[in-house]
């Protein structure tokens, strides 16, 4: 069996630090950088961001929506960014938040987790709200190819908290149930599996033993949303630190568009995260 994504990620974090740099060429970023809201502006911002962080971050996380809004032309830009990341040996987390049932998930798996696809990424964000069990085709594809998934559990946006902290008939919160079911999926890939969860740094520690997950964590909410490295360290106290990948997006793009300024900002975040977590 291929080395799991979780194992590869741990090695990468120990080598490069826990920074995941968001590649988020939104309309607001293009405006702030003095670029047109066009495919040309999109490509400039995406390539500028990637070139600045490729030798600093453990992983990059392209937000697919910002490419998708330009249709096929935007996807061509995304494919070029992904190809550059593969060539540079930087891990790719495609932030596409896919998730459905049956053959639809098989289609998503072929798009994002298959070597033959120009969109092939090291990991894909998915949502569990048709059931964690319904993600089986994606889990299978990730496990077989040495790729990974990050399942939304406790997100950093306040709108998600009512749903994610709701309790079922057994008095288990939705976020805790998602984490428990992910931990069960990872049991077959011990000691460290391919399936992780998204848990925002702005959240309180959930009613689940985070050390039991058996897979990695993707942590948004750091930077512009208010959390810092020490907040991440407190939230994940007792968890193997090399399993925690921390996303920073707007706090990086705010330093642009100059490449050196972006790289310096990314280095500072990386160094602060290393000090807090490793």
mmCIF file of C-alpha atoms in Angstrom:
data_model
loop_
_atom_site.group_PDB
_atom_site.id
_atom_site.type_symbol
_atom_site.label_atom_id
_atom_site.label_comp_id
_atom_site.label_asym_id
_atom_site.label_seq_id
_atom_site.Cartn_x
_atom_site.Cartn_y
_atom_site.Cartn_z
ATOM 1 C CA UNK A 1 0.000 0.000 0.000
ATOM 2 C CA UNK A 2 1.187 3.544 -0.755
ATOM 3 C CA UNK A 3 2.495 5.667 2.100
ATOM 4 C CA UNK A 4 -0.479 7.495 3.568
ATOM 5 C CA UNK A 5 -1.026 11.191 3.032
ATOM 6 C CA UNK A 6 -0.933 11.653 6.796
ATOM 7 C CA UNK A 7 2.543 10.150 6.996
ATOM 8 C CA UNK A 8 3.790 12.255 4.097
ATOM 9 C CA UNK A 9 2.309 15.367 5.658
ATOM 10 C CA UNK A 10 3.957 14.711 9.019
ATOM 11 C CA UNK A 11 7.340 14.345 7.315
ATOM 12 C CA UNK A 12 6.754 17.543 5.366
ATOM 13 C CA UNK A 13 5.727 19.515 8.486
ATOM 14 C CA UNK A 14 8.809 18.348 10.377
ATOM 15 C CA UNK A 15 10.959 19.398 7.436
ATOM 16 C CA UNK A 16 9.292 22.685 6.399
ATOM 17 C CA UNK A 17 7.067 23.722 9.314
ATOM 18 C CA UNK A 18 3.261 23.675 9.676
ATOM 19 C CA UNK A 19 2.335 26.589 7.377
ATOM 20 C CA UNK A 20 -0.288 25.972 4.705
ATOM 21 C CA UNK A 21 -0.401 29.018 2.434
ATOM 22 C CA UNK A 22 -3.797 29.859 0.991
ATOM 23 C CA UNK A 23 -3.830 30.647 -2.718
ATOM 24 C CA UNK A 24 -6.922 32.860 -2.674
ATOM 25 C CA UNK A 25 -6.986 35.206 -5.696
ATOM 26 C CA UNK A 26 -10.369 36.719 -4.853
ATOM 27 C CA UNK A 27 -11.901 39.762 -6.541
ATOM 28 C CA UNK A 28 -10.986 41.780 -3.431
ATOM 29 C CA UNK A 29 -7.339 40.709 -3.641
ATOM 30 C CA UNK A 30 -7.154 41.578 -7.327
ATOM 31 C CA UNK A 31 -8.622 45.003 -6.573
ATOM 32 C CA UNK A 32 -6.239 45.646 -3.681
ATOM 33 C CA UNK A 33 -3.295 44.590 -5.828
ATOM 34 C CA UNK A 34 -4.317 46.934 -8.639
ATOM 35 C CA UNK A 35 -5.129 44.111 -11.039
ATOM 36 C CA UNK A 36 -8.223 43.660 -13.222
ATOM 37 C CA UNK A 37 -10.888 41.201 -12.120
ATOM 38 C CA UNK A 38 -10.139 38.976 -15.090
ATOM 39 C CA UNK A 39 -8.428 35.715 -15.974
ATOM 40 C CA UNK A 40 -5.206 37.684 -16.503
ATOM 41 C CA UNK A 41 -5.508 39.234 -13.048
ATOM 42 C CA UNK A 42 -6.324 35.828 -11.580
ATOM 43 C CA UNK A 43 -3.237 34.233 -13.095
ATOM 44 C CA UNK A 44 -0.969 37.055 -11.977
ATOM 45 C CA UNK A 45 -2.161 36.863 -8.358
ATOM 46 C CA UNK A 46 -2.155 33.070 -8.186
ATOM 47 C CA UNK A 47 1.323 32.739 -9.658
ATOM 48 C CA UNK A 48 2.672 35.613 -7.552
ATOM 49 C CA UNK A 49 1.384 33.967 -4.386
ATOM 50 C CA UNK A 50 2.667 30.527 -5.300
ATOM 51 C CA UNK A 51 6.118 31.754 -6.337
ATOM 52 C CA UNK A 52 6.424 33.667 -3.053
ATOM 53 C CA UNK A 53 5.528 30.777 -0.738
ATOM 54 C CA UNK A 54 6.689 27.674 -2.603
ATOM 55 C CA UNK A 55 9.984 27.459 -0.686
ATOM 56 C CA UNK A 56 8.445 28.469 2.656
ATOM 57 C CA UNK A 57 5.174 26.575 3.132
ATOM 58 C CA UNK A 58 4.657 22.870 3.768
ATOM 59 C CA UNK A 59 1.552 23.011 1.588
ATOM 60 C CA UNK A 60 -0.527 25.335 -0.523
ATOM 61 C CA UNK A 61 -4.314 25.447 -0.459
ATOM 62 C CA UNK A 62 -5.902 26.881 -3.596
ATOM 63 C CA UNK A 63 -9.469 28.020 -2.951
ATOM 64 C CA UNK A 64 -11.128 26.492 -6.003
ATOM 65 C CA UNK A 65 -14.069 28.930 -6.026
ATOM 66 C CA UNK A 66 -11.835 31.845 -6.991
ATOM 67 C CA UNK A 67 -10.701 29.952 -10.095
ATOM 68 C CA UNK A 68 -14.047 28.348 -10.854
ATOM 69 C CA UNK A 69 -15.804 31.699 -11.169
ATOM 70 C CA UNK A 70 -13.984 32.192 -14.490
ATOM 71 C CA UNK A 71 -15.166 28.836 -15.853
ATOM 72 C CA UNK A 72 -12.842 26.765 -18.005
ATOM 73 C CA UNK A 73 -10.311 29.600 -18.313
ATOM 74 C CA UNK A 74 -10.055 29.774 -14.527
ATOM 75 C CA UNK A 75 -9.592 26.021 -14.297
ATOM 76 C CA UNK A 76 -6.720 26.232 -16.794
ATOM 77 C CA UNK A 77 -5.006 28.701 -14.474
ATOM 78 C CA UNK A 78 -5.621 26.365 -11.531
ATOM 79 C CA UNK A 79 -4.185 23.418 -13.468
ATOM 80 C CA UNK A 80 -0.996 25.383 -14.160
ATOM 81 C CA UNK A 81 -0.642 26.310 -10.479
ATOM 82 C CA UNK A 82 -1.134 22.671 -9.470
ATOM 83 C CA UNK A 83 1.442 21.534 -12.024
ATOM 84 C CA UNK A 84 3.949 24.042 -10.638
ATOM 85 C CA UNK A 85 3.299 22.812 -7.091
ATOM 86 C CA UNK A 86 3.843 19.183 -8.090
ATOM 87 C CA UNK A 87 7.103 20.091 -9.820
ATOM 88 C CA UNK A 88 8.264 22.028 -6.740
ATOM 89 C CA UNK A 89 7.370 19.173 -4.371
ATOM 90 C CA UNK A 90 4.908 21.305 -2.407
ATOM 91 C CA UNK A 91 1.874 19.468 -1.035
ATOM 92 C CA UNK A 92 -1.468 20.581 -2.478
ATOM 93 C CA UNK A 93 -4.721 20.779 -0.526
ATOM 94 C CA UNK A 94 -7.503 21.518 -3.015
ATOM 95 C CA UNK A 95 -10.139 23.504 -1.124
ATOM 96 C CA UNK A 96 -13.140 22.435 -3.171
ATOM 97 C CA UNK A 97 -15.448 21.180 -0.369
ATOM 98 C CA UNK A 98 -16.911 18.382 -2.449
ATOM 99 C CA UNK A 99 -19.209 15.663 -1.136
ATOM 100 C CA UNK A 100 -22.279 13.799 -2.344
ATOM 101 C CA UNK A 101 -23.275 10.146 -2.668
ATOM 102 C CA UNK A 102 -22.413 7.110 -4.755
ATOM 103 C CA UNK A 103 -21.203 7.608 -8.304
ATOM 104 C CA UNK A 104 -21.079 11.394 -7.865
ATOM 105 C CA UNK A 105 -18.376 10.985 -5.230
ATOM 106 C CA UNK A 106 -16.602 8.589 -7.569
ATOM 107 C CA UNK A 107 -16.563 11.402 -10.140
ATOM 108 C CA UNK A 108 -15.133 13.834 -7.609
ATOM 109 C CA UNK A 109 -12.498 11.258 -6.693
ATOM 110 C CA UNK A 110 -11.450 10.874 -10.317
ATOM 111 C CA UNK A 111 -11.223 14.646 -10.718
ATOM 112 C CA UNK A 112 -9.182 15.457 -7.614
ATOM 113 C CA UNK A 113 -7.482 12.241 -6.439
ATOM 114 C CA UNK A 114 -6.475 10.453 -9.648
ATOM 115 C CA UNK A 115 -3.011 10.695 -11.214
ATOM 116 C CA UNK A 116 -4.591 10.968 -14.673
ATOM 117 C CA UNK A 117 -6.417 14.200 -13.835
ATOM 118 C CA UNK A 118 -4.820 17.636 -14.330
ATOM 119 C CA UNK A 119 -6.563 18.588 -11.050
ATOM 120 C CA UNK A 120 -4.899 15.794 -9.060
ATOM 121 C CA UNK A 121 -4.031 17.074 -5.583
ATOM 122 C CA UNK A 122 -2.467 15.592 -2.475
ATOM 123 C CA UNK A 123 -5.637 16.203 -0.457
ATOM 124 C CA UNK A 124 -9.167 17.466 -0.950
ATOM 125 C CA UNK A 125 -11.560 19.200 1.430
ATOM 126 C CA UNK A 126 -14.958 17.486 1.665
ATOM 127 C CA UNK A 127 -18.144 18.016 3.660
ATOM 128 C CA UNK A 128 -19.884 15.223 5.619
ATOM 129 C CA UNK A 129 -23.471 16.437 5.625
ATOM 130 C CA UNK A 130 -24.801 13.587 3.514
ATOM 131 C CA UNK A 131 -23.058 11.282 6.015
ATOM 132 C CA UNK A 132 -19.415 10.410 6.590
ATOM 133 C CA UNK A 133 -20.202 6.920 5.302
ATOM 134 C CA UNK A 134 -21.308 8.374 1.960
ATOM 135 C CA UNK A 135 -17.749 9.584 1.409
ATOM 136 C CA UNK A 136 -16.572 5.965 0.957
ATOM 137 C CA UNK A 137 -15.608 6.349 -2.751
ATOM 138 C CA UNK A 138 -13.460 9.361 -1.881
ATOM 139 C CA UNK A 139 -11.918 7.601 1.122
ATOM 140 C CA UNK A 140 -11.120 4.558 -0.988
ATOM 141 C CA UNK A 141 -9.543 6.628 -3.765
ATOM 142 C CA UNK A 142 -7.465 8.621 -1.289
ATOM 143 C CA UNK A 143 -6.288 5.528 0.584
ATOM 144 C CA UNK A 144 -5.314 3.639 -2.554
ATOM 145 C CA UNK A 145 -3.379 6.547 -4.079
ATOM 146 C CA UNK A 146 -1.629 7.820 -0.954
ATOM 147 C CA UNK A 147 -3.726 10.985 -1.037
ATOM 148 C CA UNK A 148 -5.901 12.469 1.673
ATOM 149 C CA UNK A 149 -9.157 14.117 2.635
ATOM 150 C CA UNK A 150 -9.978 16.860 5.108
ATOM 151 C CA UNK A 151 -13.550 16.472 6.339
ATOM 152 C CA UNK A 152 -15.287 19.594 7.640
ATOM 153 C CA UNK A 153 -15.954 19.137 11.350
ATOM 154 C CA UNK A 154 -15.677 22.407 13.277
ATOM 155 C CA UNK A 155 -15.214 25.328 10.905
ATOM 156 C CA UNK A 156 -13.961 28.788 11.830
ATOM 157 C CA UNK A 157 -17.036 30.732 10.689
ATOM 158 C CA UNK A 158 -19.561 31.563 13.431
ATOM 159 C CA UNK A 159 -22.531 30.626 11.219
ATOM 160 C CA UNK A 160 -21.523 26.968 11.396
ATOM 161 C CA UNK A 161 -21.510 26.628 15.156
ATOM 162 C CA UNK A 162 -25.226 26.051 15.750
ATOM 163 C CA UNK A 163 -25.260 23.085 13.375
ATOM 164 C CA UNK A 164 -21.852 21.698 14.305
ATOM 165 C CA UNK A 165 -22.485 21.795 18.057
ATOM 166 C CA UNK A 166 -26.023 20.385 17.825
ATOM 167 C CA UNK A 167 -26.539 17.067 19.595
ATOM 168 C CA UNK A 168 -28.078 13.867 18.282
ATOM 169 C CA UNK A 169 -30.311 11.368 20.084
ATOM 170 C CA UNK A 170 -27.232 9.912 21.837
ATOM 171 C CA UNK A 171 -26.265 13.431 23.046
ATOM 172 C CA UNK A 172 -23.182 13.493 20.777
ATOM 173 C CA UNK A 173 -22.424 16.755 18.983
ATOM 174 C CA UNK A 174 -22.313 16.731 15.200
ATOM 175 C CA UNK A 175 -18.646 17.803 15.148
ATOM 176 C CA UNK A 176 -17.680 15.111 17.665
ATOM 177 C CA UNK A 177 -19.538 12.461 15.664
ATOM 178 C CA UNK A 178 -17.759 13.500 12.479
ATOM 179 C CA UNK A 179 -14.380 13.246 14.236
ATOM 180 C CA UNK A 180 -15.238 9.889 15.784
ATOM 181 C CA UNK A 181 -16.282 8.445 12.431
ATOM 182 C CA UNK A 182 -13.134 9.806 10.794
ATOM 183 C CA UNK A 183 -11.047 8.216 13.561
ATOM 184 C CA UNK A 184 -12.761 4.896 12.816
ATOM 185 C CA UNK A 185 -11.862 5.246 9.133
ATOM 186 C CA UNK A 186 -8.219 5.804 10.045
ATOM 187 C CA UNK A 187 -8.015 2.647 12.158
ATOM 188 C CA UNK A 188 -7.338 0.619 9.016
ATOM 189 C CA UNK A 189 -4.324 2.820 8.215
ATOM 190 C CA UNK A 190 -2.679 2.853 11.644
ATOM 191 C CA UNK A 191 -0.502 4.431 12.870
ATOM 192 C CA UNK A 192 -1.555 7.431 10.804
ATOM 193 C CA UNK A 193 -4.192 7.590 8.124
ATOM 194 C CA UNK A 194 -5.244 9.580 5.081
ATOM 195 C CA UNK A 195 -8.405 11.174 6.444
ATOM 196 C CA UNK A 196 -8.160 14.370 8.461
ATOM 197 C CA UNK A 197 -10.611 16.985 9.635
ATOM 198 C CA UNK A 198 -10.974 20.737 9.433
ATOM 199 C CA UNK A 199 -11.056 22.315 12.882
ATOM 200 C CA UNK A 200 -10.935 26.099 13.140
ATOM 201 C CA UNK A 201 -8.530 27.818 15.530
ATOM 202 C CA UNK A 202 -11.325 30.168 16.619
ATOM 203 C CA UNK A 203 -13.289 27.252 18.102
ATOM 204 C CA UNK A 204 -13.429 25.910 21.612
ATOM 205 C CA UNK A 205 -11.964 22.426 22.055
ATOM 206 C CA UNK A 206 -14.721 19.990 21.015
ATOM 207 C CA UNK A 207 -16.017 17.087 23.151
ATOM 208 C CA UNK A 208 -13.726 14.616 21.370
ATOM 209 C CA UNK A 209 -10.217 13.490 22.300
ATOM 210 C CA UNK A 210 -8.290 15.157 19.476
ATOM 211 C CA UNK A 211 -5.332 12.820 20.007
ATOM 212 C CA UNK A 212 -7.546 9.893 18.898
ATOM 213 C CA UNK A 213 -8.169 11.068 15.337
ATOM 214 C CA UNK A 214 -5.362 9.034 13.754
ATOM 215 C CA UNK A 215 -5.080 11.568 10.954
ATOM 216 C CA UNK A 216 -4.110 15.180 10.292
ATOM 217 C CA UNK A 217 -5.846 18.460 11.127
ATOM 218 C CA UNK A 218 -6.297 21.400 8.772
ATOM 219 C CA UNK A 219 -6.691 24.568 10.831
ATOM 220 C CA UNK A 220 -8.273 27.728 9.385
ATOM 221 C CA UNK A 221 -9.179 30.858 11.339
ATOM 222 C CA UNK A 222 -5.590 32.042 11.830
ATOM 223 C CA UNK A 223 -4.629 35.577 10.908
ATOM 224 C CA UNK A 224 -7.467 37.731 9.592
ATOM 225 C CA UNK A 225 -10.103 35.753 11.516
ATOM 226 C CA UNK A 226 -8.384 36.500 14.799
ATOM 227 C CA UNK A 227 -6.501 33.419 15.994
ATOM 228 C CA UNK A 228 -2.731 33.219 16.332
ATOM 229 C CA UNK A 229 -0.098 30.509 16.758
ATOM 230 C CA UNK A 230 -0.583 30.314 20.532
ATOM 231 C CA UNK A 231 -4.331 29.758 20.065
ATOM 232 C CA UNK A 232 -3.535 26.807 17.806
ATOM 233 C CA UNK A 233 -1.084 25.433 20.366
ATOM 234 C CA UNK A 234 -3.718 25.638 23.135
ATOM 235 C CA UNK A 235 -6.437 24.036 21.017
ATOM 236 C CA UNK A 236 -4.213 21.103 20.060
ATOM 237 C CA UNK A 237 -2.466 20.586 23.390
ATOM 238 C CA UNK A 238 -1.673 16.875 23.740
ATOM 239 C CA UNK A 239 -1.937 16.246 19.979
ATOM 240 C CA UNK A 240 1.102 15.266 17.952
ATOM 241 C CA UNK A 241 2.078 18.678 16.656
ATOM 242 C CA UNK A 242 3.400 17.429 13.309
ATOM 243 C CA UNK A 243 -0.155 16.399 12.474
ATOM 244 C CA UNK A 244 -1.449 20.005 12.580
ATOM 245 C CA UNK A 245 -1.368 21.995 9.318
ATOM 246 C CA UNK A 246 -2.253 25.672 9.803
ATOM 247 C CA UNK A 247 -3.773 27.646 6.955
ATOM 248 C CA UNK A 248 -3.000 31.351 6.553
ATOM 249 C CA UNK A 249 -4.602 33.206 3.642
ATOM 250 C CA UNK A 250 -5.677 36.831 4.010
ATOM 251 C CA UNK A 251 -2.843 37.611 6.430
ATOM 252 C CA UNK A 252 -0.500 36.687 3.557
ATOM 253 C CA UNK A 253 -2.281 38.402 0.668
ATOM 254 C CA UNK A 254 -2.490 41.628 2.696
ATOM 255 C CA UNK A 255 1.292 41.896 2.260
ATOM 256 C CA UNK A 256 1.094 41.763 -1.570
ATOM 257 C CA UNK A 257 1.537 42.196 -4.381
ATOM 258 C CA UNK A 258 5.334 42.405 -4.172
ATOM 259 C CA UNK A 259 6.835 38.929 -4.105
ATOM 260 C CA UNK A 260 9.491 39.664 -1.501
ATOM 261 C CA UNK A 261 6.928 41.184 0.860
ATOM 262 C CA UNK A 262 4.724 38.112 0.445
ATOM 263 C CA UNK A 263 7.677 35.793 1.077
ATOM 264 C CA UNK A 264 8.755 37.736 4.163
ATOM 265 C CA UNK A 265 5.220 37.601 5.585
ATOM 266 C CA UNK A 266 5.016 33.856 4.918
ATOM 267 C CA UNK A 267 8.384 33.285 6.606
ATOM 268 C CA UNK A 268 7.279 35.167 9.709
ATOM 269 C CA UNK A 269 4.117 33.102 9.965
ATOM 270 C CA UNK A 270 6.063 29.894 9.408
ATOM 271 C CA UNK A 271 8.625 30.778 12.068
ATOM 272 C CA UNK A 272 5.952 31.771 14.598
ATOM 273 C CA UNK A 273 4.021 28.543 13.950
ATOM 274 C CA UNK A 274 7.187 26.446 14.304
ATOM 275 C CA UNK A 275 7.924 28.129 17.644
ATOM 276 C CA UNK A 276 4.411 27.483 18.923
ATOM 277 C CA UNK A 277 3.843 23.973 17.583
ATOM 278 C CA UNK A 278 7.115 22.120 16.982
#
